[in-house]
Amino acid sequence: MPSSWLAALEDEASKVLPAVFFEYFRQGSGDSVASTDAAAAWDRYRLVPRVLNDVRDVDLTGSFLGTPASLPIGVAPTTLQRAADPAGEAAMARACAGSGVPMVLSSNASTPFAEVAATGVRWWLQAYLPEERLLAVPMLEAAVASGAGAIVLTVDTPVVAAKRDGDGPSALTQVPPEWLRVNLGDAADAPKARDLGVRDIAWLRELTGLPVVVKGVLHPEDALRAADAGAAAVWVSNHGGRQLARAASTAGCLPGVVEALGGAVEVYVDGGVRDPMSALSALALGADGIFLGRSPLFALSVGGEDGVRRLFSEYADGLTEALRLAGSADVGDVRGLEVREF
């Protein structure tokens, strides 16, 4: 069971956020089937606990691209964080740095790379590539200069899907224009690439000298293509249900991707993970790391930097209990836990 604080987080955010921003954070695309079903998809899994094991000392240490983190959890890229809290990405970054977890910064962030880096957070840059690739070079070089540890190439957005904005104004029209193009430069108004291919993975590696994580993969064959092209990790994601409106759940797609890759590269997942038990299921199914998107945004809205810190603390407490009850003292051993689907 999630803590009462975690369970109430979205409702509490709805009370403090202007309606247009809450809806923007919460919404999916089209009929919102993919976004609505995301959390319930994890509920289909049941774990078979082991017993007669020493679980006095629990190790929650995770690893992202070979670097330890205090938890096997990170923050996924989201935009408009300054709509959640005036300090925006800087507050999110300070919370991540203080909690020992990585943060992925949206290329459409409203805070300069250098300000995020100054918090000491371990951060990666999420990037969309424009049709004219060279327009992205200044942004990518600036990220490298500011200490980005990886490039997260988002591959599920050849076009931006229509969202459910209802009858109200779009959130993007309610913020200062400069929030939406702080780091983008000439790529700000460029159309997204509709010709993305595996060659772009190698191009990014050569240009930046950084590992490339491919985000937005659901099919095992695409995961293999990405890994064969040199991706350092594959990120199972359906963009929070904000792209293809009836995309399959990440909970359902994760096992196939893990099996196909066979440990060749790290596998991450996001989408619908709202509590420690869902996180434990993801780990048991083979995820090396879990990224949270909406939950950190809502925590930032409710409590600022302290709210995000509390989010990680709640996950640490919940995972510790869940691991003990599952008969494991180490998150690294959870992959061997038997999982059944109902």
C-alpha positions as semicolon CSV with decimal commas, in nm:
position;residue;x (nm);y (nm);z (nm)
1;M;0,000;0,000;0,000
2;P;0,131;0,349;-0,080
3;S;0,166;0,591;0,207
4;S;-0,128;0,822;0,264
5;W;0,093;1,113;0,154
6;L;0,178;0,948;-0,178
7;A;-0,181;0,843;-0,234
8;A;-0,305;1,199;-0,182
9;L;-0,027;1,372;-0,378
10;E;-0,216;1,432;-0,701
11;D;-0,527;1,557;-0,521
12;E;-0,318;1,793;-0,308
13;A;-0,147;1,927;-0,619
14;S;-0,484;1,996;-0,777
15;K;-0,565;2,225;-0,483
16;V;-0,257;2,445;-0,516
17;L;-0,190;2,451;-0,889
18;P;-0,385;2,678;-1,124
19;A;-0,629;2,454;-1,309
20;V;-0,465;2,508;-1,648
21;F;-0,128;2,384;-1,521
22;F;-0,266;2,092;-1,322
23;E;-0,454;1,975;-1,629
24;Y;-0,142;2,014;-1,844
25;F;0,062;1,800;-1,604
26;R;-0,211;1,539;-1,563
27;Q;-0,346;1,507;-1,916
28;G;-0,275;1,250;-2,180
29;S;-0,328;1,270;-2,554
30;G;-0,644;1,197;-2,747
31;D;-0,890;1,003;-2,532
32;S;-0,625;0,961;-2,256
33;V;-0,656;0,582;-2,253
34;A;-0,279;0,528;-2,233
35;S;-0,229;0,779;-1,950
36;T;-0,534;0,660;-1,757
37;D;-0,441;0,291;-1,776
38;A;-0,075;0,337;-1,684
39;A;-0,098;0,295;-1,307
40;A;-0,355;0,016;-1,321
41;A;-0,128;-0,184;-1,552
42;W;0,122;-0,232;-1,267
43;D;-0,157;-0,361;-1,043
44;R;-0,190;-0,671;-1,260
45;Y;0,136;-0,809;-1,126
46;R;0,172;-1,020;-0,813
47;L;0,503;-1,108;-0,650
48;V;0,595;-1,442;-0,497
49;P;0,797;-1,358;-0,183
50;R;1,087;-1,565;-0,057
51;V;1,138;-1,649;0,311
52;L;1,408;-1,765;0,551
53;N;1,639;-1,484;0,441
54;D;1,821;-1,227;0,652
55;V;1,661;-0,890;0,576
56;R;1,793;-0,685;0,867
57;D;2,014;-0,462;0,653
58;V;1,850;-0,350;0,330
59;D;2,056;-0,197;0,050
60;L;1,854;0,036;-0,176
61;T;2,149;0,148;-0,386
62;G;2,072;0,168;-0,755
63;S;2,295;0,227;-1,057
64;F;2,247;0,443;-1,366
65;L;2,500;0,396;-1,644
66;G;2,731;0,238;-1,390
67;T;2,719;0,522;-1,138
68;P;2,561;0,448;-0,797
69;A;2,250;0,629;-0,678
70;S;2,087;0,618;-0,337
71;L;1,776;0,463;-0,494
72;P;1,703;0,285;-0,822
73;I;1,487;0,588;-0,903
74;G;1,539;0,910;-1,096
75;V;1,337;1,207;-1,218
76;A;1,208;1,198;-1,574
77;P;1,217;1,508;-1,797
78;T;0,918;1,741;-1,767
79;T;0,866;2,096;-1,880
80;L;0,701;2,397;-1,710
81;Q;0,852;2,316;-1,371
82;R;0,849;2,686;-1,286
83;A;0,471;2,664;-1,308
84;A;0,488;2,414;-1,022
85;D;0,734;2,619;-0,814
86;P;0,902;2,954;-0,883
87;A;1,245;2,792;-0,853
88;G;1,146;2,527;-1,107
89;E;1,420;2,293;-1,223
90;A;1,669;2,442;-0,978
91;A;1,453;2,332;-0,684
92;M;1,400;1,990;-0,841
93;A;1,774;1,958;-0,897
94;R;1,861;2,054;-0,539
95;A;1,617;1,794;-0,409
96;C;1,767;1,528;-0,636
97;A;2,122;1,622;-0,541
98;G;2,037;1,611;-0,172
99;S;1,863;1,277;-0,211
100;G;2,137;1,120;-0,422
101;V;1,927;1,047;-0,730
102;P;1,972;1,151;-1,095
103;M;1,762;1,403;-1,282
104;V;1,689;1,418;-1,653
105;L;1,646;1,775;-1,768
106;S;1,402;1,855;-2,046
107;S;1,557;2,036;-2,341
108;N;1,252;2,261;-2,306
109;A;1,338;2,340;-1,943
110;S;1,276;2,689;-1,810
111;T;1,610;2,707;-1,626
112;P;1,955;2,741;-1,787
113;F;2,178;2,435;-1,788
114;A;2,444;2,612;-1,581
115;E;2,199;2,691;-1,298
116;V;2,090;2,328;-1,280
117;A;2,450;2,208;-1,285
118;A;2,543;2,449;-1,005
119;T;2,322;2,252;-0,764
120;G;2,561;1,957;-0,785
121;V;2,294;1,725;-0,922
122;R;2,386;1,439;-1,149
123;W;2,193;1,528;-1,463
124;W;2,130;1,410;-1,815
125;L;1,985;1,609;-2,104
126;Q;1,670;1,491;-2,277
127;A;1,680;1,594;-2,642
128;Y;1,450;1,601;-2,940
129;L;1,635;1,626;-3,269
130;P;1,508;1,875;-3,527
131;E;1,482;1,792;-3,895
132;E;1,792;2,002;-3,948
133;R;2,024;1,828;-3,702
134;L;2,282;2,108;-3,694
135;L;2,032;2,338;-3,523
136;A;2,063;2,119;-3,212
137;V;2,442;2,139;-3,196
138;P;2,470;2,457;-2,982
139;M;2,225;2,316;-2,726
140;L;2,409;1,985;-2,710
141;E;2,747;2,151;-2,678
142;A;2,615;2,377;-2,402
143;A;2,488;2,072;-2,214
144;V;2,828;1,905;-2,240
145;A;2,999;2,223;-2,120
146;S;2,765;2,234;-1,819
147;G;2,842;1,878;-1,716
148;A;2,558;1,668;-1,854
149;G;2,635;1,301;-1,800
150;A;2,433;1,155;-2,088
151;I;2,204;1,246;-2,374
152;V;1,854;1,100;-2,359
153;L;1,727;1,084;-2,716
154;T;1,347;1,086;-2,724
155;V;1,237;0,880;-3,024
156;D;0,857;0,861;-2,987
157;T;0,776;1,217;-3,095
158;P;0,803;1,262;-3,474
159;V;0,508;1,497;-3,427
160;V;0,346;1,631;-3,112
161;A;0,014;1,463;-3,041
162;A;-0,296;1,668;-2,965
163;K;-0,361;1,694;-2,593
164;R;-0,687;1,718;-2,402
165;D;-0,692;2,082;-2,303
166;G;-1,069;2,094;-2,254
167;D;-1,238;2,430;-2,300
168;G;-0,976;2,632;-2,116
169;P;-0,664;2,805;-2,245
170;S;-0,355;2,605;-2,323
171;A;-0,093;2,601;-2,046
172;L;0,172;2,696;-2,300
173;T;-0,004;3,028;-2,361
174;Q;-0,011;3,114;-1,991
175;V;0,362;3,132;-1,924
176;P;0,629;3,382;-2,025
177;P;0,761;3,286;-2,371
178;E;1,118;3,285;-2,243
179;W;1,038;2,988;-2,021
180;L;1,002;2,770;-2,329
181;R;1,325;2,849;-2,511
182;V;1,589;2,906;-2,244
183;N;1,832;2,643;-2,374
184;L;1,698;2,566;-2,721
185;G;1,850;2,847;-2,927
186;D;1,775;2,818;-3,299
187;A;1,616;2,477;-3,246
188;A;1,324;2,634;-3,056
189;D;1,095;2,674;-3,355
190;A;1,237;2,399;-3,573
191;P;1,010;2,107;-3,666
192;K;1,095;1,778;-3,499
193;A;1,271;1,515;-3,705
194;R;1,038;1,269;-3,872
195;D;1,331;1,074;-4,011
196;L;1,499;0,962;-3,687
197;G;1,708;0,653;-3,733
198;V;1,972;0,445;-3,561
199;R;2,236;0,663;-3,731
200;D;2,133;0,947;-3,497
201;I;2,251;0,748;-3,197
202;A;2,603;0,728;-3,335
203;W;2,592;1,094;-3,440
204;L;2,503;1,204;-3,087
205;R;2,776;0,987;-2,935
206;E;3,039;1,125;-3,167
207;L;2,928;1,487;-3,128
208;T;2,900;1,493;-2,749
209;G;3,130;1,214;-2,634
210;L;2,852;1,110;-2,396
211;P;2,654;0,788;-2,361
212;V;2,318;0,796;-2,536
213;V;2,002;0,663;-2,374
214;V;1,716;0,593;-2,615
215;K;1,381;0,689;-2,461
216;G;1,040;0,595;-2,594
217;V;1,090;0,227;-2,678
218;L;0,810;-0,028;-2,638
219;H;0,887;-0,300;-2,896
220;P;1,166;-0,552;-2,828
221;E;1,298;-0,530;-3,185
222;D;1,337;-0,153;-3,154
223;A;1,523;-0,203;-2,827
224;L;1,765;-0,440;-3,003
225;R;1,815;-0,195;-3,290
226;A;1,898;0,082;-3,043
227;A;2,143;-0,134;-2,850
228;D;2,309;-0,259;-3,169
229;A;2,353;0,103;-3,278
230;G;2,546;0,185;-2,962
231;A;2,283;0,303;-2,715
232;A;2,410;0,277;-2,357
233;A;2,060;0,213;-2,225
234;V;1,704;0,168;-2,347
235;W;1,421;0,351;-2,174
236;V;1,079;0,184;-2,194
237;S;0,832;0,472;-2,213
238;N;0,510;0,574;-2,385
239;H;0,569;0,942;-2,305
240;G;0,333;0,933;-2,010
241;G;0,047;0,854;-2,246
242;R;0,099;1,192;-2,411
243;Q;0,186;1,072;-2,762
244;L;0,006;0,775;-2,921
245;A;-0,323;0,787;-2,732
246;R;-0,367;0,410;-2,715
247;A;-0,007;0,304;-2,682
248;A;0,056;-0,013;-2,485
249;S;0,145;0,024;-2,118
250;T;0,508;0,027;-2,014
251;A;0,423;-0,231;-1,748
252;G;0,313;-0,467;-2,023
253;C;0,604;-0,394;-2,256
254;L;0,892;-0,400;-2,006
255;P;0,928;-0,782;-1,978
256;G;0,963;-0,828;-2,355
257;V;1,226;-0,558;-2,385
258;V;1,426;-0,699;-2,093
259;E;1,415;-1,050;-2,238
260;A;1,520;-0,934;-2,584
261;L;1,817;-0,734;-2,458
262;G;1,936;-1,006;-2,222
263;G;2,143;-0,768;-2,011
264;A;2,334;-0,620;-2,305
265;V;2,249;-0,266;-2,193
266;E;2,065;-0,115;-1,898
267;V;1,687;-0,090;-1,917
268;Y;1,486;0,189;-1,757
269;V;1,112;0,238;-1,734
270;D;0,861;0,510;-1,655
271;G;0,484;0,542;-1,678
272;G;0,228;0,486;-1,404
273;V;0,471;0,413;-1,121
274;R;0,295;0,585;-0,833
275;D;0,411;0,392;-0,528
276;P;0,692;0,167;-0,398
277;M;0,508;-0,157;-0,475
278;S;0,482;-0,065;-0,843
279;A;0,852;0,024;-0,834
280;L;0,930;-0,315;-0,681
281;S;0,731;-0,487;-0,956
282;A;0,928;-0,295;-1,220
283;L;1,256;-0,403;-1,062
284;A;1,141;-0,764;-1,038
285;L;1,050;-0,755;-1,408
286;G;1,405;-0,655;-1,492
287;A;1,423;-0,275;-1,490
288;D;1,762;-0,140;-1,387
289;G;1,612;0,195;-1,299
290;I;1,276;0,367;-1,270
291;F;1,199;0,726;-1,363
292;L;0,914;0,924;-1,210
293;G;0,752;1,204;-1,408
294;R;0,426;1,339;-1,274
295;S;0,490;1,251;-0,909
296;P;0,795;1,480;-0,871
297;L;0,601;1,758;-1,044
298;F;0,312;1,720;-0,802
299;A;0,551;1,700;-0,506
300;L;0,723;2,018;-0,626
301;S;0,384;2,184;-0,652
302;V;0,276;2,081;-0,303
303;G;0,598;2,132;-0,110
304;G;0,868;2,276;-0,331
305;E;1,215;2,133;-0,288
306;D;1,117;1,977;0,047
307;G;0,821;1,809;-0,119
308;V;1,047;1,638;-0,371
309;R;1,284;1,530;-0,097
310;R;0,989;1,383;0,090
311;L;0,884;1,195;-0,223
312;F;1,218;1,014;-0,232
313;S;1,205;0,952;0,142
314;E;0,861;0,793;0,107
315;Y;0,989;0,568;-0,170
316;A;1,292;0,472;0,037
317;D;1,075;0,376;0,334
318;G;0,823;0,191;0,120
319;L;1,086;0,002;-0,078
320;T;1,266;-0,100;0,242
321;E;0,949;-0,253;0,382
322;A;0,852;-0,414;0,052
323;L;1,195;-0,568;0,005
324;R;1,191;-0,716;0,353
325;L;0,846;-0,863;0,301
326;A;0,957;-1,001;-0,036
327;G;1,252;-1,169;0,134
328;S;1,529;-0,963;-0,022
329;A;1,786;-0,736;0,140
330;D;1,919;-0,586;-0,184
331;V;1,742;-0,421;-0,477
332;G;1,999;-0,588;-0,700
333;D;1,856;-0,928;-0,609
334;V;1,494;-0,844;-0,686
335;R;1,520;-0,938;-1,053
336;G;1,512;-1,303;-0,952
337;L;1,181;-1,259;-0,769
338;E;0,898;-1,452;-0,933
339;V;0,628;-1,231;-1,085
340;R;0,284;-1,349;-1,191
341;E;0,037;-1,156;-1,403
342;F;-0,336;-1,160;-1,334
